[in-house]
């Protein structure tokens, strides 16, 4: 058996370091919460050692797939090491400074503390909440600045690895288009947030024309900042609701959507899928990634139950039992497939020709 390359060792070391950092942060923050705001700690499902071992195995499998797909050229190996480390280091104190407010929100069960300058008429009611108990919900620059770091900590350094699971099915779905020199391939990332998924797509598919849409102007500003500092064509970002997107029908060859559906009510999930179907040209591909569900990952049920107990995720419990395959079919999609990687499930579906 060939010895692992230095780059593979570096990648493994980086992932291990991110995992340990995430665990250490959460253990310390939990201890501090128990001292300064014990009433904020929710009741949780117990996690036994067998489940801990299964989580570790699942993380190792994710890491293995991530490396193998980079080695196969699905995305550049450089993407495995790509993160704004210096900027995150500067913002890390902000994460700690935000914690007392999060604890207070948990203690008093305050979930609708939205900035006063927000025009609530511009947003659906379900959006005007402090998801994860985070300050300002998704409606301030402060929230947008620390969001990516918070997510990396939450998933013990695997957030980008899980996002990358959309790239292989996306490239497969676009293969027939990428051979047609006369046609410009257009890809829309729905609920793009700070643009991390768009960055990954841009790195893996530099020849496609990229678009992103999100309800939060603050998060789009952060996405614009990140994306404008990179080489390649400008990404076209639009503020809008995924239930009613301001694009012409059949104007995209592929759509992606990452970590949105668990934060939507059931009716809104169906509306978004209907819109995705409308925007795709016949033969186009939708790649959707979100949390695992109980049906395909029953062994992780305690983790899923703890997630909505610890964080304010009002629609998560409904999401983990929702039949997304059926929703895709009801929207008109066919050739539906799905697979799970650690805490993320990925669907691929086509619009029939």
Short mmCIF file of C-alpha atoms in Angstrom, two decimals:
data_model
loop_
_atom_site.label_atom_id
_atom_site.label_comp_id
_atom_site.label_asym_id
_atom_site.label_seq_id
_atom_site.Cartn_x
_atom_site.Cartn_y
_atom_site.Cartn_z
CA UNK A 1 0.00 0.00 0.00
CA UNK A 2 1.40 3.37 -1.01
CA UNK A 3 2.24 5.80 1.75
CA UNK A 4 -0.11 8.82 2.02
CA UNK A 5 1.15 11.98 0.37
CA UNK A 6 2.24 14.97 2.41
CA UNK A 7 -0.80 16.87 1.15
CA UNK A 8 -3.14 14.13 2.34
CA UNK A 9 -1.44 14.11 5.73
CA UNK A 10 -1.79 17.89 5.88
CA UNK A 11 -5.49 17.64 5.04
CA UNK A 12 -6.07 14.96 7.69
CA UNK A 13 -4.16 17.03 10.25
CA UNK A 14 -6.19 20.13 9.40
CA UNK A 15 -9.50 18.29 9.78
CA UNK A 16 -8.43 16.76 13.07
CA UNK A 17 -7.39 20.17 14.32
CA UNK A 18 -10.72 21.73 13.33
CA UNK A 19 -12.60 18.88 15.01
CA UNK A 20 -10.67 19.26 18.27
CA UNK A 21 -11.10 23.04 18.19
CA UNK A 22 -14.86 22.71 17.69
CA UNK A 23 -15.21 20.18 20.51
CA UNK A 24 -13.06 22.27 22.87
CA UNK A 25 -15.08 25.41 22.15
CA UNK A 26 -18.40 23.67 22.79
CA UNK A 27 -17.19 21.99 25.98
CA UNK A 28 -15.88 25.28 27.38
CA UNK A 29 -18.98 27.26 26.38
CA UNK A 30 -21.22 24.59 27.93
CA UNK A 31 -19.30 24.71 31.22
CA UNK A 32 -19.53 28.51 31.28
CA UNK A 33 -23.25 28.36 30.55
CA UNK A 34 -23.75 25.90 33.40
CA UNK A 35 -22.03 28.36 35.75
CA UNK A 36 -23.45 31.69 34.55
CA UNK A 37 -26.78 30.70 32.99
CA UNK A 38 -27.69 27.17 34.12
CA UNK A 39 -31.37 27.73 33.35
CA UNK A 40 -30.44 28.15 29.66
CA UNK A 41 -29.31 24.51 29.39
CA UNK A 42 -32.13 22.45 27.81
CA UNK A 43 -32.96 18.86 28.61
CA UNK A 44 -31.21 16.57 26.14
CA UNK A 45 -31.36 13.01 24.87
CA UNK A 46 -28.40 11.03 26.26
CA UNK A 47 -25.56 10.19 23.88
CA UNK A 48 -24.00 6.79 24.57
CA UNK A 49 -20.51 5.66 23.65
CA UNK A 50 -21.69 3.49 20.76
CA UNK A 51 -23.25 6.57 19.17
CA UNK A 52 -20.08 8.58 19.77
CA UNK A 53 -18.10 5.89 17.94
CA UNK A 54 -20.62 5.92 15.08
CA UNK A 55 -20.28 9.70 14.81
CA UNK A 56 -16.51 9.38 14.59
CA UNK A 57 -16.78 6.71 11.90
CA UNK A 58 -19.19 8.86 9.95
CA UNK A 59 -16.84 11.85 10.16
CA UNK A 60 -13.94 9.68 8.99
CA UNK A 61 -16.01 8.47 6.03
CA UNK A 62 -16.84 12.06 5.14
CA UNK A 63 -13.17 12.98 5.26
CA UNK A 64 -12.30 10.01 3.06
CA UNK A 65 -14.93 10.92 0.44
CA UNK A 66 -13.83 14.55 0.52
CA UNK A 67 -10.22 13.62 -0.21
CA UNK A 68 -11.07 11.03 -2.87
CA UNK A 69 -13.28 13.45 -4.82
CA UNK A 70 -10.56 16.10 -4.73
CA UNK A 71 -8.02 13.51 -5.89
CA UNK A 72 -10.40 12.56 -8.72
CA UNK A 73 -10.48 16.19 -9.88
CA UNK A 74 -14.10 16.94 -8.99
CA UNK A 75 -12.73 20.04 -7.29
CA UNK A 76 -9.17 21.32 -6.81
CA UNK A 77 -7.26 19.96 -3.81
CA UNK A 78 -6.56 23.55 -2.87
CA UNK A 79 -10.25 23.87 -1.97
CA UNK A 80 -9.68 21.48 0.94
CA UNK A 81 -7.50 24.10 2.61
CA UNK A 82 -9.49 27.16 1.59
CA UNK A 83 -10.91 29.20 4.47
CA UNK A 84 -10.48 32.79 5.66
CA UNK A 85 -8.43 31.74 8.68
CA UNK A 86 -7.04 35.17 9.52
CA UNK A 87 -10.46 36.78 9.31
CA UNK A 88 -12.05 34.03 11.38
CA UNK A 89 -9.35 34.42 14.02
CA UNK A 90 -10.14 38.13 14.27
CA UNK A 91 -13.87 37.37 14.58
CA UNK A 92 -13.54 34.57 17.12
CA UNK A 93 -13.77 36.96 20.11
CA UNK A 94 -17.09 38.21 18.70
CA UNK A 95 -18.47 34.67 19.00
CA UNK A 96 -17.66 34.68 22.72
CA UNK A 97 -18.98 38.21 23.23
CA UNK A 98 -22.26 37.12 21.66
CA UNK A 99 -22.74 34.18 24.02
CA UNK A 100 -24.29 36.02 27.01
CA UNK A 101 -27.03 37.34 24.70
CA UNK A 102 -27.64 33.83 23.35
CA UNK A 103 -27.87 32.43 26.88
CA UNK A 104 -30.29 35.18 27.89
CA UNK A 105 -32.43 34.48 24.83
CA UNK A 106 -32.52 30.77 25.70
CA UNK A 107 -33.36 31.47 29.33
CA UNK A 108 -36.25 33.80 28.53
CA UNK A 109 -37.30 31.87 25.41
CA UNK A 110 -37.00 34.99 23.28
CA UNK A 111 -36.93 33.99 19.63
CA UNK A 112 -38.10 37.10 17.78
CA UNK A 113 -35.54 39.76 18.71
CA UNK A 114 -35.12 41.35 15.30
CA UNK A 115 -33.26 44.65 14.63
CA UNK A 116 -35.59 47.64 14.90
CA UNK A 117 -34.56 49.02 11.52
CA UNK A 118 -35.88 45.93 9.71
CA UNK A 119 -39.03 46.41 7.65
CA UNK A 120 -40.91 43.27 8.62
CA UNK A 121 -43.25 43.62 5.64
CA UNK A 122 -40.37 42.60 3.35
CA UNK A 123 -40.06 39.13 4.88
CA UNK A 124 -42.27 36.10 5.48
CA UNK A 125 -43.26 35.71 9.11
CA UNK A 126 -41.32 32.45 9.55
CA UNK A 127 -38.08 34.26 8.68
CA UNK A 128 -38.34 36.90 11.42
CA UNK A 129 -36.77 34.74 14.14
CA UNK A 130 -33.50 34.21 15.96
CA UNK A 131 -32.62 30.89 14.34
CA UNK A 132 -30.02 29.13 16.54
CA UNK A 133 -30.81 31.89 19.10
CA UNK A 134 -28.24 33.98 17.22
CA UNK A 135 -28.34 37.73 17.65
CA UNK A 136 -30.47 39.50 15.00
CA UNK A 137 -31.40 36.25 13.28
CA UNK A 138 -30.21 36.56 9.67
CA UNK A 139 -30.89 40.29 9.53
CA UNK A 140 -27.72 42.16 10.49
CA UNK A 141 -24.14 42.53 9.36
CA UNK A 142 -22.99 41.37 12.79
CA UNK A 143 -24.84 38.09 12.30
CA UNK A 144 -23.42 37.67 8.79
CA UNK A 145 -19.85 38.36 9.92
CA UNK A 146 -19.69 35.50 12.41
CA UNK A 147 -22.09 33.01 10.79
CA UNK A 148 -19.55 30.90 8.87
CA UNK A 149 -17.32 30.59 11.92
CA UNK A 150 -20.29 29.61 14.09
CA UNK A 151 -21.28 26.89 11.61
CA UNK A 152 -17.73 25.52 11.43
CA UNK A 153 -17.70 25.29 15.23
CA UNK A 154 -21.15 23.69 15.31
CA UNK A 155 -20.11 20.91 12.92
CA UNK A 156 -16.60 20.47 14.34
CA UNK A 157 -14.91 21.75 11.20
CA UNK A 158 -16.88 19.66 8.69
CA UNK A 159 -19.27 22.31 7.30
CA UNK A 160 -17.30 22.92 4.10
CA UNK A 161 -16.78 19.19 3.59
CA UNK A 162 -20.52 18.63 3.81
CA UNK A 163 -21.25 21.50 1.43
CA UNK A 164 -18.83 19.99 -1.10
CA UNK A 165 -21.02 16.92 -1.39
CA UNK A 166 -23.17 18.82 -3.89
CA UNK A 167 -20.28 19.25 -6.35
CA UNK A 168 -20.10 15.73 -7.74
CA UNK A 169 -23.85 15.43 -8.53
CA UNK A 170 -23.81 19.00 -9.85
CA UNK A 171 -20.97 18.26 -12.27
CA UNK A 172 -22.71 15.04 -13.34
CA UNK A 173 -25.92 16.94 -14.02
CA UNK A 174 -24.11 19.62 -16.04
CA UNK A 175 -21.92 17.26 -18.05
CA UNK A 176 -24.11 17.34 -21.14
CA UNK A 177 -24.18 21.14 -21.12
CA UNK A 178 -20.47 21.66 -20.58
CA UNK A 179 -19.73 19.95 -23.89
CA UNK A 180 -21.87 22.45 -25.82
CA UNK A 181 -19.47 25.30 -26.61
CA UNK A 182 -22.20 27.58 -27.94
CA UNK A 183 -24.23 27.62 -24.72
CA UNK A 184 -23.44 29.53 -21.55
CA UNK A 185 -24.21 27.37 -18.55
CA UNK A 186 -26.03 29.18 -15.74
CA UNK A 187 -26.21 27.92 -12.14
CA UNK A 188 -28.28 29.50 -9.35
CA UNK A 189 -27.54 28.92 -5.67
CA UNK A 190 -30.79 29.34 -3.71
CA UNK A 191 -30.50 30.81 -0.17
CA UNK A 192 -26.83 31.44 -0.79
CA UNK A 193 -26.17 33.15 2.56
CA UNK A 194 -22.55 34.27 2.81
CA UNK A 195 -21.67 32.59 -0.48
CA UNK A 196 -19.60 29.64 0.75
CA UNK A 197 -21.34 27.23 -1.63
CA UNK A 198 -20.91 29.66 -4.53
CA UNK A 199 -17.20 29.87 -3.79
CA UNK A 200 -16.92 26.10 -3.95
CA UNK A 201 -18.87 25.90 -7.22
CA UNK A 202 -16.77 28.70 -8.71
CA UNK A 203 -13.60 26.81 -7.85
CA UNK A 204 -14.88 23.50 -9.25
CA UNK A 205 -16.65 24.94 -12.32
CA UNK A 206 -14.93 28.21 -13.28
CA UNK A 207 -16.54 28.15 -16.75
CA UNK A 208 -20.16 28.48 -15.56
CA UNK A 209 -22.11 31.68 -14.98
CA UNK A 210 -23.08 31.87 -11.31
CA UNK A 211 -26.05 33.48 -9.59
CA UNK A 212 -27.06 33.62 -5.95
CA UNK A 213 -30.27 34.66 -4.19
CA UNK A 214 -30.98 35.22 -0.50
CA UNK A 215 -33.53 37.04 1.66
CA UNK A 216 -30.88 38.76 3.78
CA UNK A 217 -29.23 41.84 2.35
CA UNK A 218 -26.64 41.67 5.14
CA UNK A 219 -25.63 38.14 4.21
CA UNK A 220 -25.47 39.09 0.54
CA UNK A 221 -23.07 41.91 1.42
CA UNK A 222 -20.83 39.36 3.11
CA UNK A 223 -21.11 37.06 0.09
CA UNK A 224 -20.21 39.92 -2.24
CA UNK A 225 -17.17 40.73 -0.13
CA UNK A 226 -15.91 37.15 -0.23
CA UNK A 227 -16.67 36.54 -3.90
CA UNK A 228 -15.34 39.84 -5.25
CA UNK A 229 -11.93 39.09 -3.75
CA UNK A 230 -11.60 35.93 -5.86
CA UNK A 231 -10.49 35.51 -9.44
CA UNK A 232 -13.06 34.67 -12.10
CA UNK A 233 -16.25 36.24 -13.37
CA UNK A 234 -18.44 38.25 -11.04
CA UNK A 235 -21.28 36.36 -9.41
CA UNK A 236 -24.70 37.99 -9.78
CA UNK A 237 -26.35 38.28 -6.36
CA UNK A 238 -30.01 39.13 -5.83
CA UNK A 239 -32.09 39.78 -2.72
CA UNK A 240 -35.29 37.77 -2.92
CA UNK A 241 -37.56 35.10 -1.50
CA UNK A 242 -36.93 31.54 -2.71
CA UNK A 243 -40.70 30.99 -2.79
CA UNK A 244 -41.05 33.57 -5.56
CA UNK A 245 -37.75 34.17 -7.35
CA UNK A 246 -37.34 37.07 -9.81
CA UNK A 247 -36.01 35.05 -12.74
CA UNK A 248 -37.50 33.91 -16.03
CA UNK A 249 -38.81 30.38 -16.33
CA UNK A 250 -36.40 27.78 -17.74
CA UNK A 251 -33.45 30.17 -17.43
CA UNK A 252 -30.97 27.91 -15.57
CA UNK A 253 -29.30 24.60 -16.31
CA UNK A 254 -28.77 23.78 -12.64
CA UNK A 255 -29.85 24.96 -9.19
CA UNK A 256 -28.26 24.25 -5.84
CA UNK A 257 -29.71 24.76 -2.37
CA UNK A 258 -27.76 24.06 0.83
CA UNK A 259 -28.99 24.08 4.46
CA UNK A 260 -32.28 25.88 3.75
CA UNK A 261 -35.09 23.34 3.99
CA UNK A 262 -34.81 22.57 7.72
CA UNK A 263 -35.55 26.26 8.40
CA UNK A 264 -38.73 26.36 6.33
CA UNK A 265 -42.31 25.42 7.21
CA UNK A 266 -43.61 22.47 5.20
CA UNK A 267 -45.68 24.58 2.79
CA UNK A 268 -42.71 26.85 2.08
CA UNK A 269 -40.51 23.82 1.26
CA UNK A 270 -42.97 22.79 -1.41
CA UNK A 271 -43.19 26.34 -2.75
CA UNK A 272 -39.41 26.56 -3.09
CA UNK A 273 -39.25 23.24 -4.94
CA UNK A 274 -42.02 24.40 -7.28
CA UNK A 275 -40.01 27.54 -8.03
CA UNK A 276 -36.84 25.53 -8.62
CA UNK A 277 -38.71 23.37 -11.12
CA UNK A 278 -40.04 26.47 -12.90
CA UNK A 279 -36.57 28.01 -13.22
CA UNK A 280 -34.85 24.93 -14.62
CA UNK A 281 -34.85 24.27 -18.34
CA UNK A 282 -35.99 20.76 -19.33
CA UNK A 283 -33.12 18.38 -18.64
CA UNK A 284 -31.75 20.66 -15.91
CA UNK A 285 -30.63 19.46 -12.48
CA UNK A 286 -31.46 20.41 -8.90
CA UNK A 287 -28.99 19.48 -6.16
CA UNK A 288 -30.33 19.92 -2.65
CA UNK A 289 -28.37 19.43 0.57
CA UNK A 290 -29.64 19.65 4.12
CA UNK A 291 -29.69 17.79 7.42
CA UNK A 292 -29.95 14.02 7.55
CA UNK A 293 -33.43 12.64 8.31
CA UNK A 294 -34.70 9.96 10.65
CA UNK A 295 -35.75 7.61 7.82
CA UNK A 296 -32.25 7.19 6.40
CA UNK A 297 -30.19 7.84 9.56
CA UNK A 298 -32.20 6.42 12.51
CA UNK A 299 -29.02 5.75 14.51
CA UNK A 300 -28.48 9.51 14.75
CA UNK A 301 -31.98 10.22 16.06
CA UNK A 302 -30.72 11.41 19.51
CA UNK A 303 -28.46 13.93 17.77
CA UNK A 304 -31.30 15.22 15.62
CA UNK A 305 -33.59 15.48 18.65
CA UNK A 306 -30.90 17.32 20.61
CA UNK A 307 -30.33 19.73 17.75
CA UNK A 308 -33.77 21.26 17.88
CA UNK A 309 -33.73 21.21 21.69
CA UNK A 310 -30.42 23.02 22.04
CA UNK A 311 -30.92 25.48 19.18
CA UNK A 312 -33.99 27.41 18.18
CA UNK A 313 -34.95 25.48 15.04
CA UNK A 314 -38.75 25.66 14.96
CA UNK A 315 -39.23 23.65 11.74
CA UNK A 316 -36.44 21.12 12.15
CA UNK A 317 -38.47 18.40 13.83
CA UNK A 318 -41.00 18.50 11.01
CA UNK A 319 -38.22 18.52 8.42
CA UNK A 320 -36.54 15.34 9.69
CA UNK A 321 -39.75 13.35 9.10
CA UNK A 322 -40.79 15.11 5.87
CA UNK A 323 -40.74 13.11 2.64
CA UNK A 324 -38.57 15.31 0.40
CA UNK A 325 -38.62 12.67 -2.36
CA UNK A 326 -42.40 12.96 -2.51
CA UNK A 327 -42.18 16.76 -2.53
CA UNK A 328 -39.75 16.62 -5.44
CA UNK A 329 -42.13 14.35 -7.35
CA UNK A 330 -45.07 16.63 -6.62
CA UNK A 331 -43.10 19.53 -8.12
CA UNK A 332 -42.53 17.47 -11.28
CA UNK A 333 -38.95 16.24 -10.77
CA UNK A 334 -37.78 12.80 -11.86
CA UNK A 335 -34.64 10.63 -11.58
CA UNK A 336 -34.49 11.43 -7.87
CA UNK A 337 -31.55 10.05 -5.90
CA UNK A 338 -30.22 10.74 -2.42
CA UNK A 339 -27.28 9.84 -0.21
CA UNK A 340 -26.09 10.82 3.27
CA UNK A 341 -22.67 11.98 4.45
CA UNK A 342 -22.20 12.48 8.19
CA UNK A 343 -24.88 15.06 9.14
CA UNK A 344 -25.84 16.02 5.57
CA UNK A 345 -28.23 14.45 3.08
CA UNK A 346 -27.94 15.28 -0.61
CA UNK A 347 -30.68 14.93 -3.22
CA UNK A 348 -30.23 15.12 -6.98
CA UNK A 349 -33.27 15.46 -9.25
CA UNK A 350 -33.87 16.31 -12.91
CA UNK A 351 -36.53 18.26 -14.72
CA UNK A 352 -37.86 15.89 -17.43
CA UNK A 353 -37.21 16.78 -21.06
#
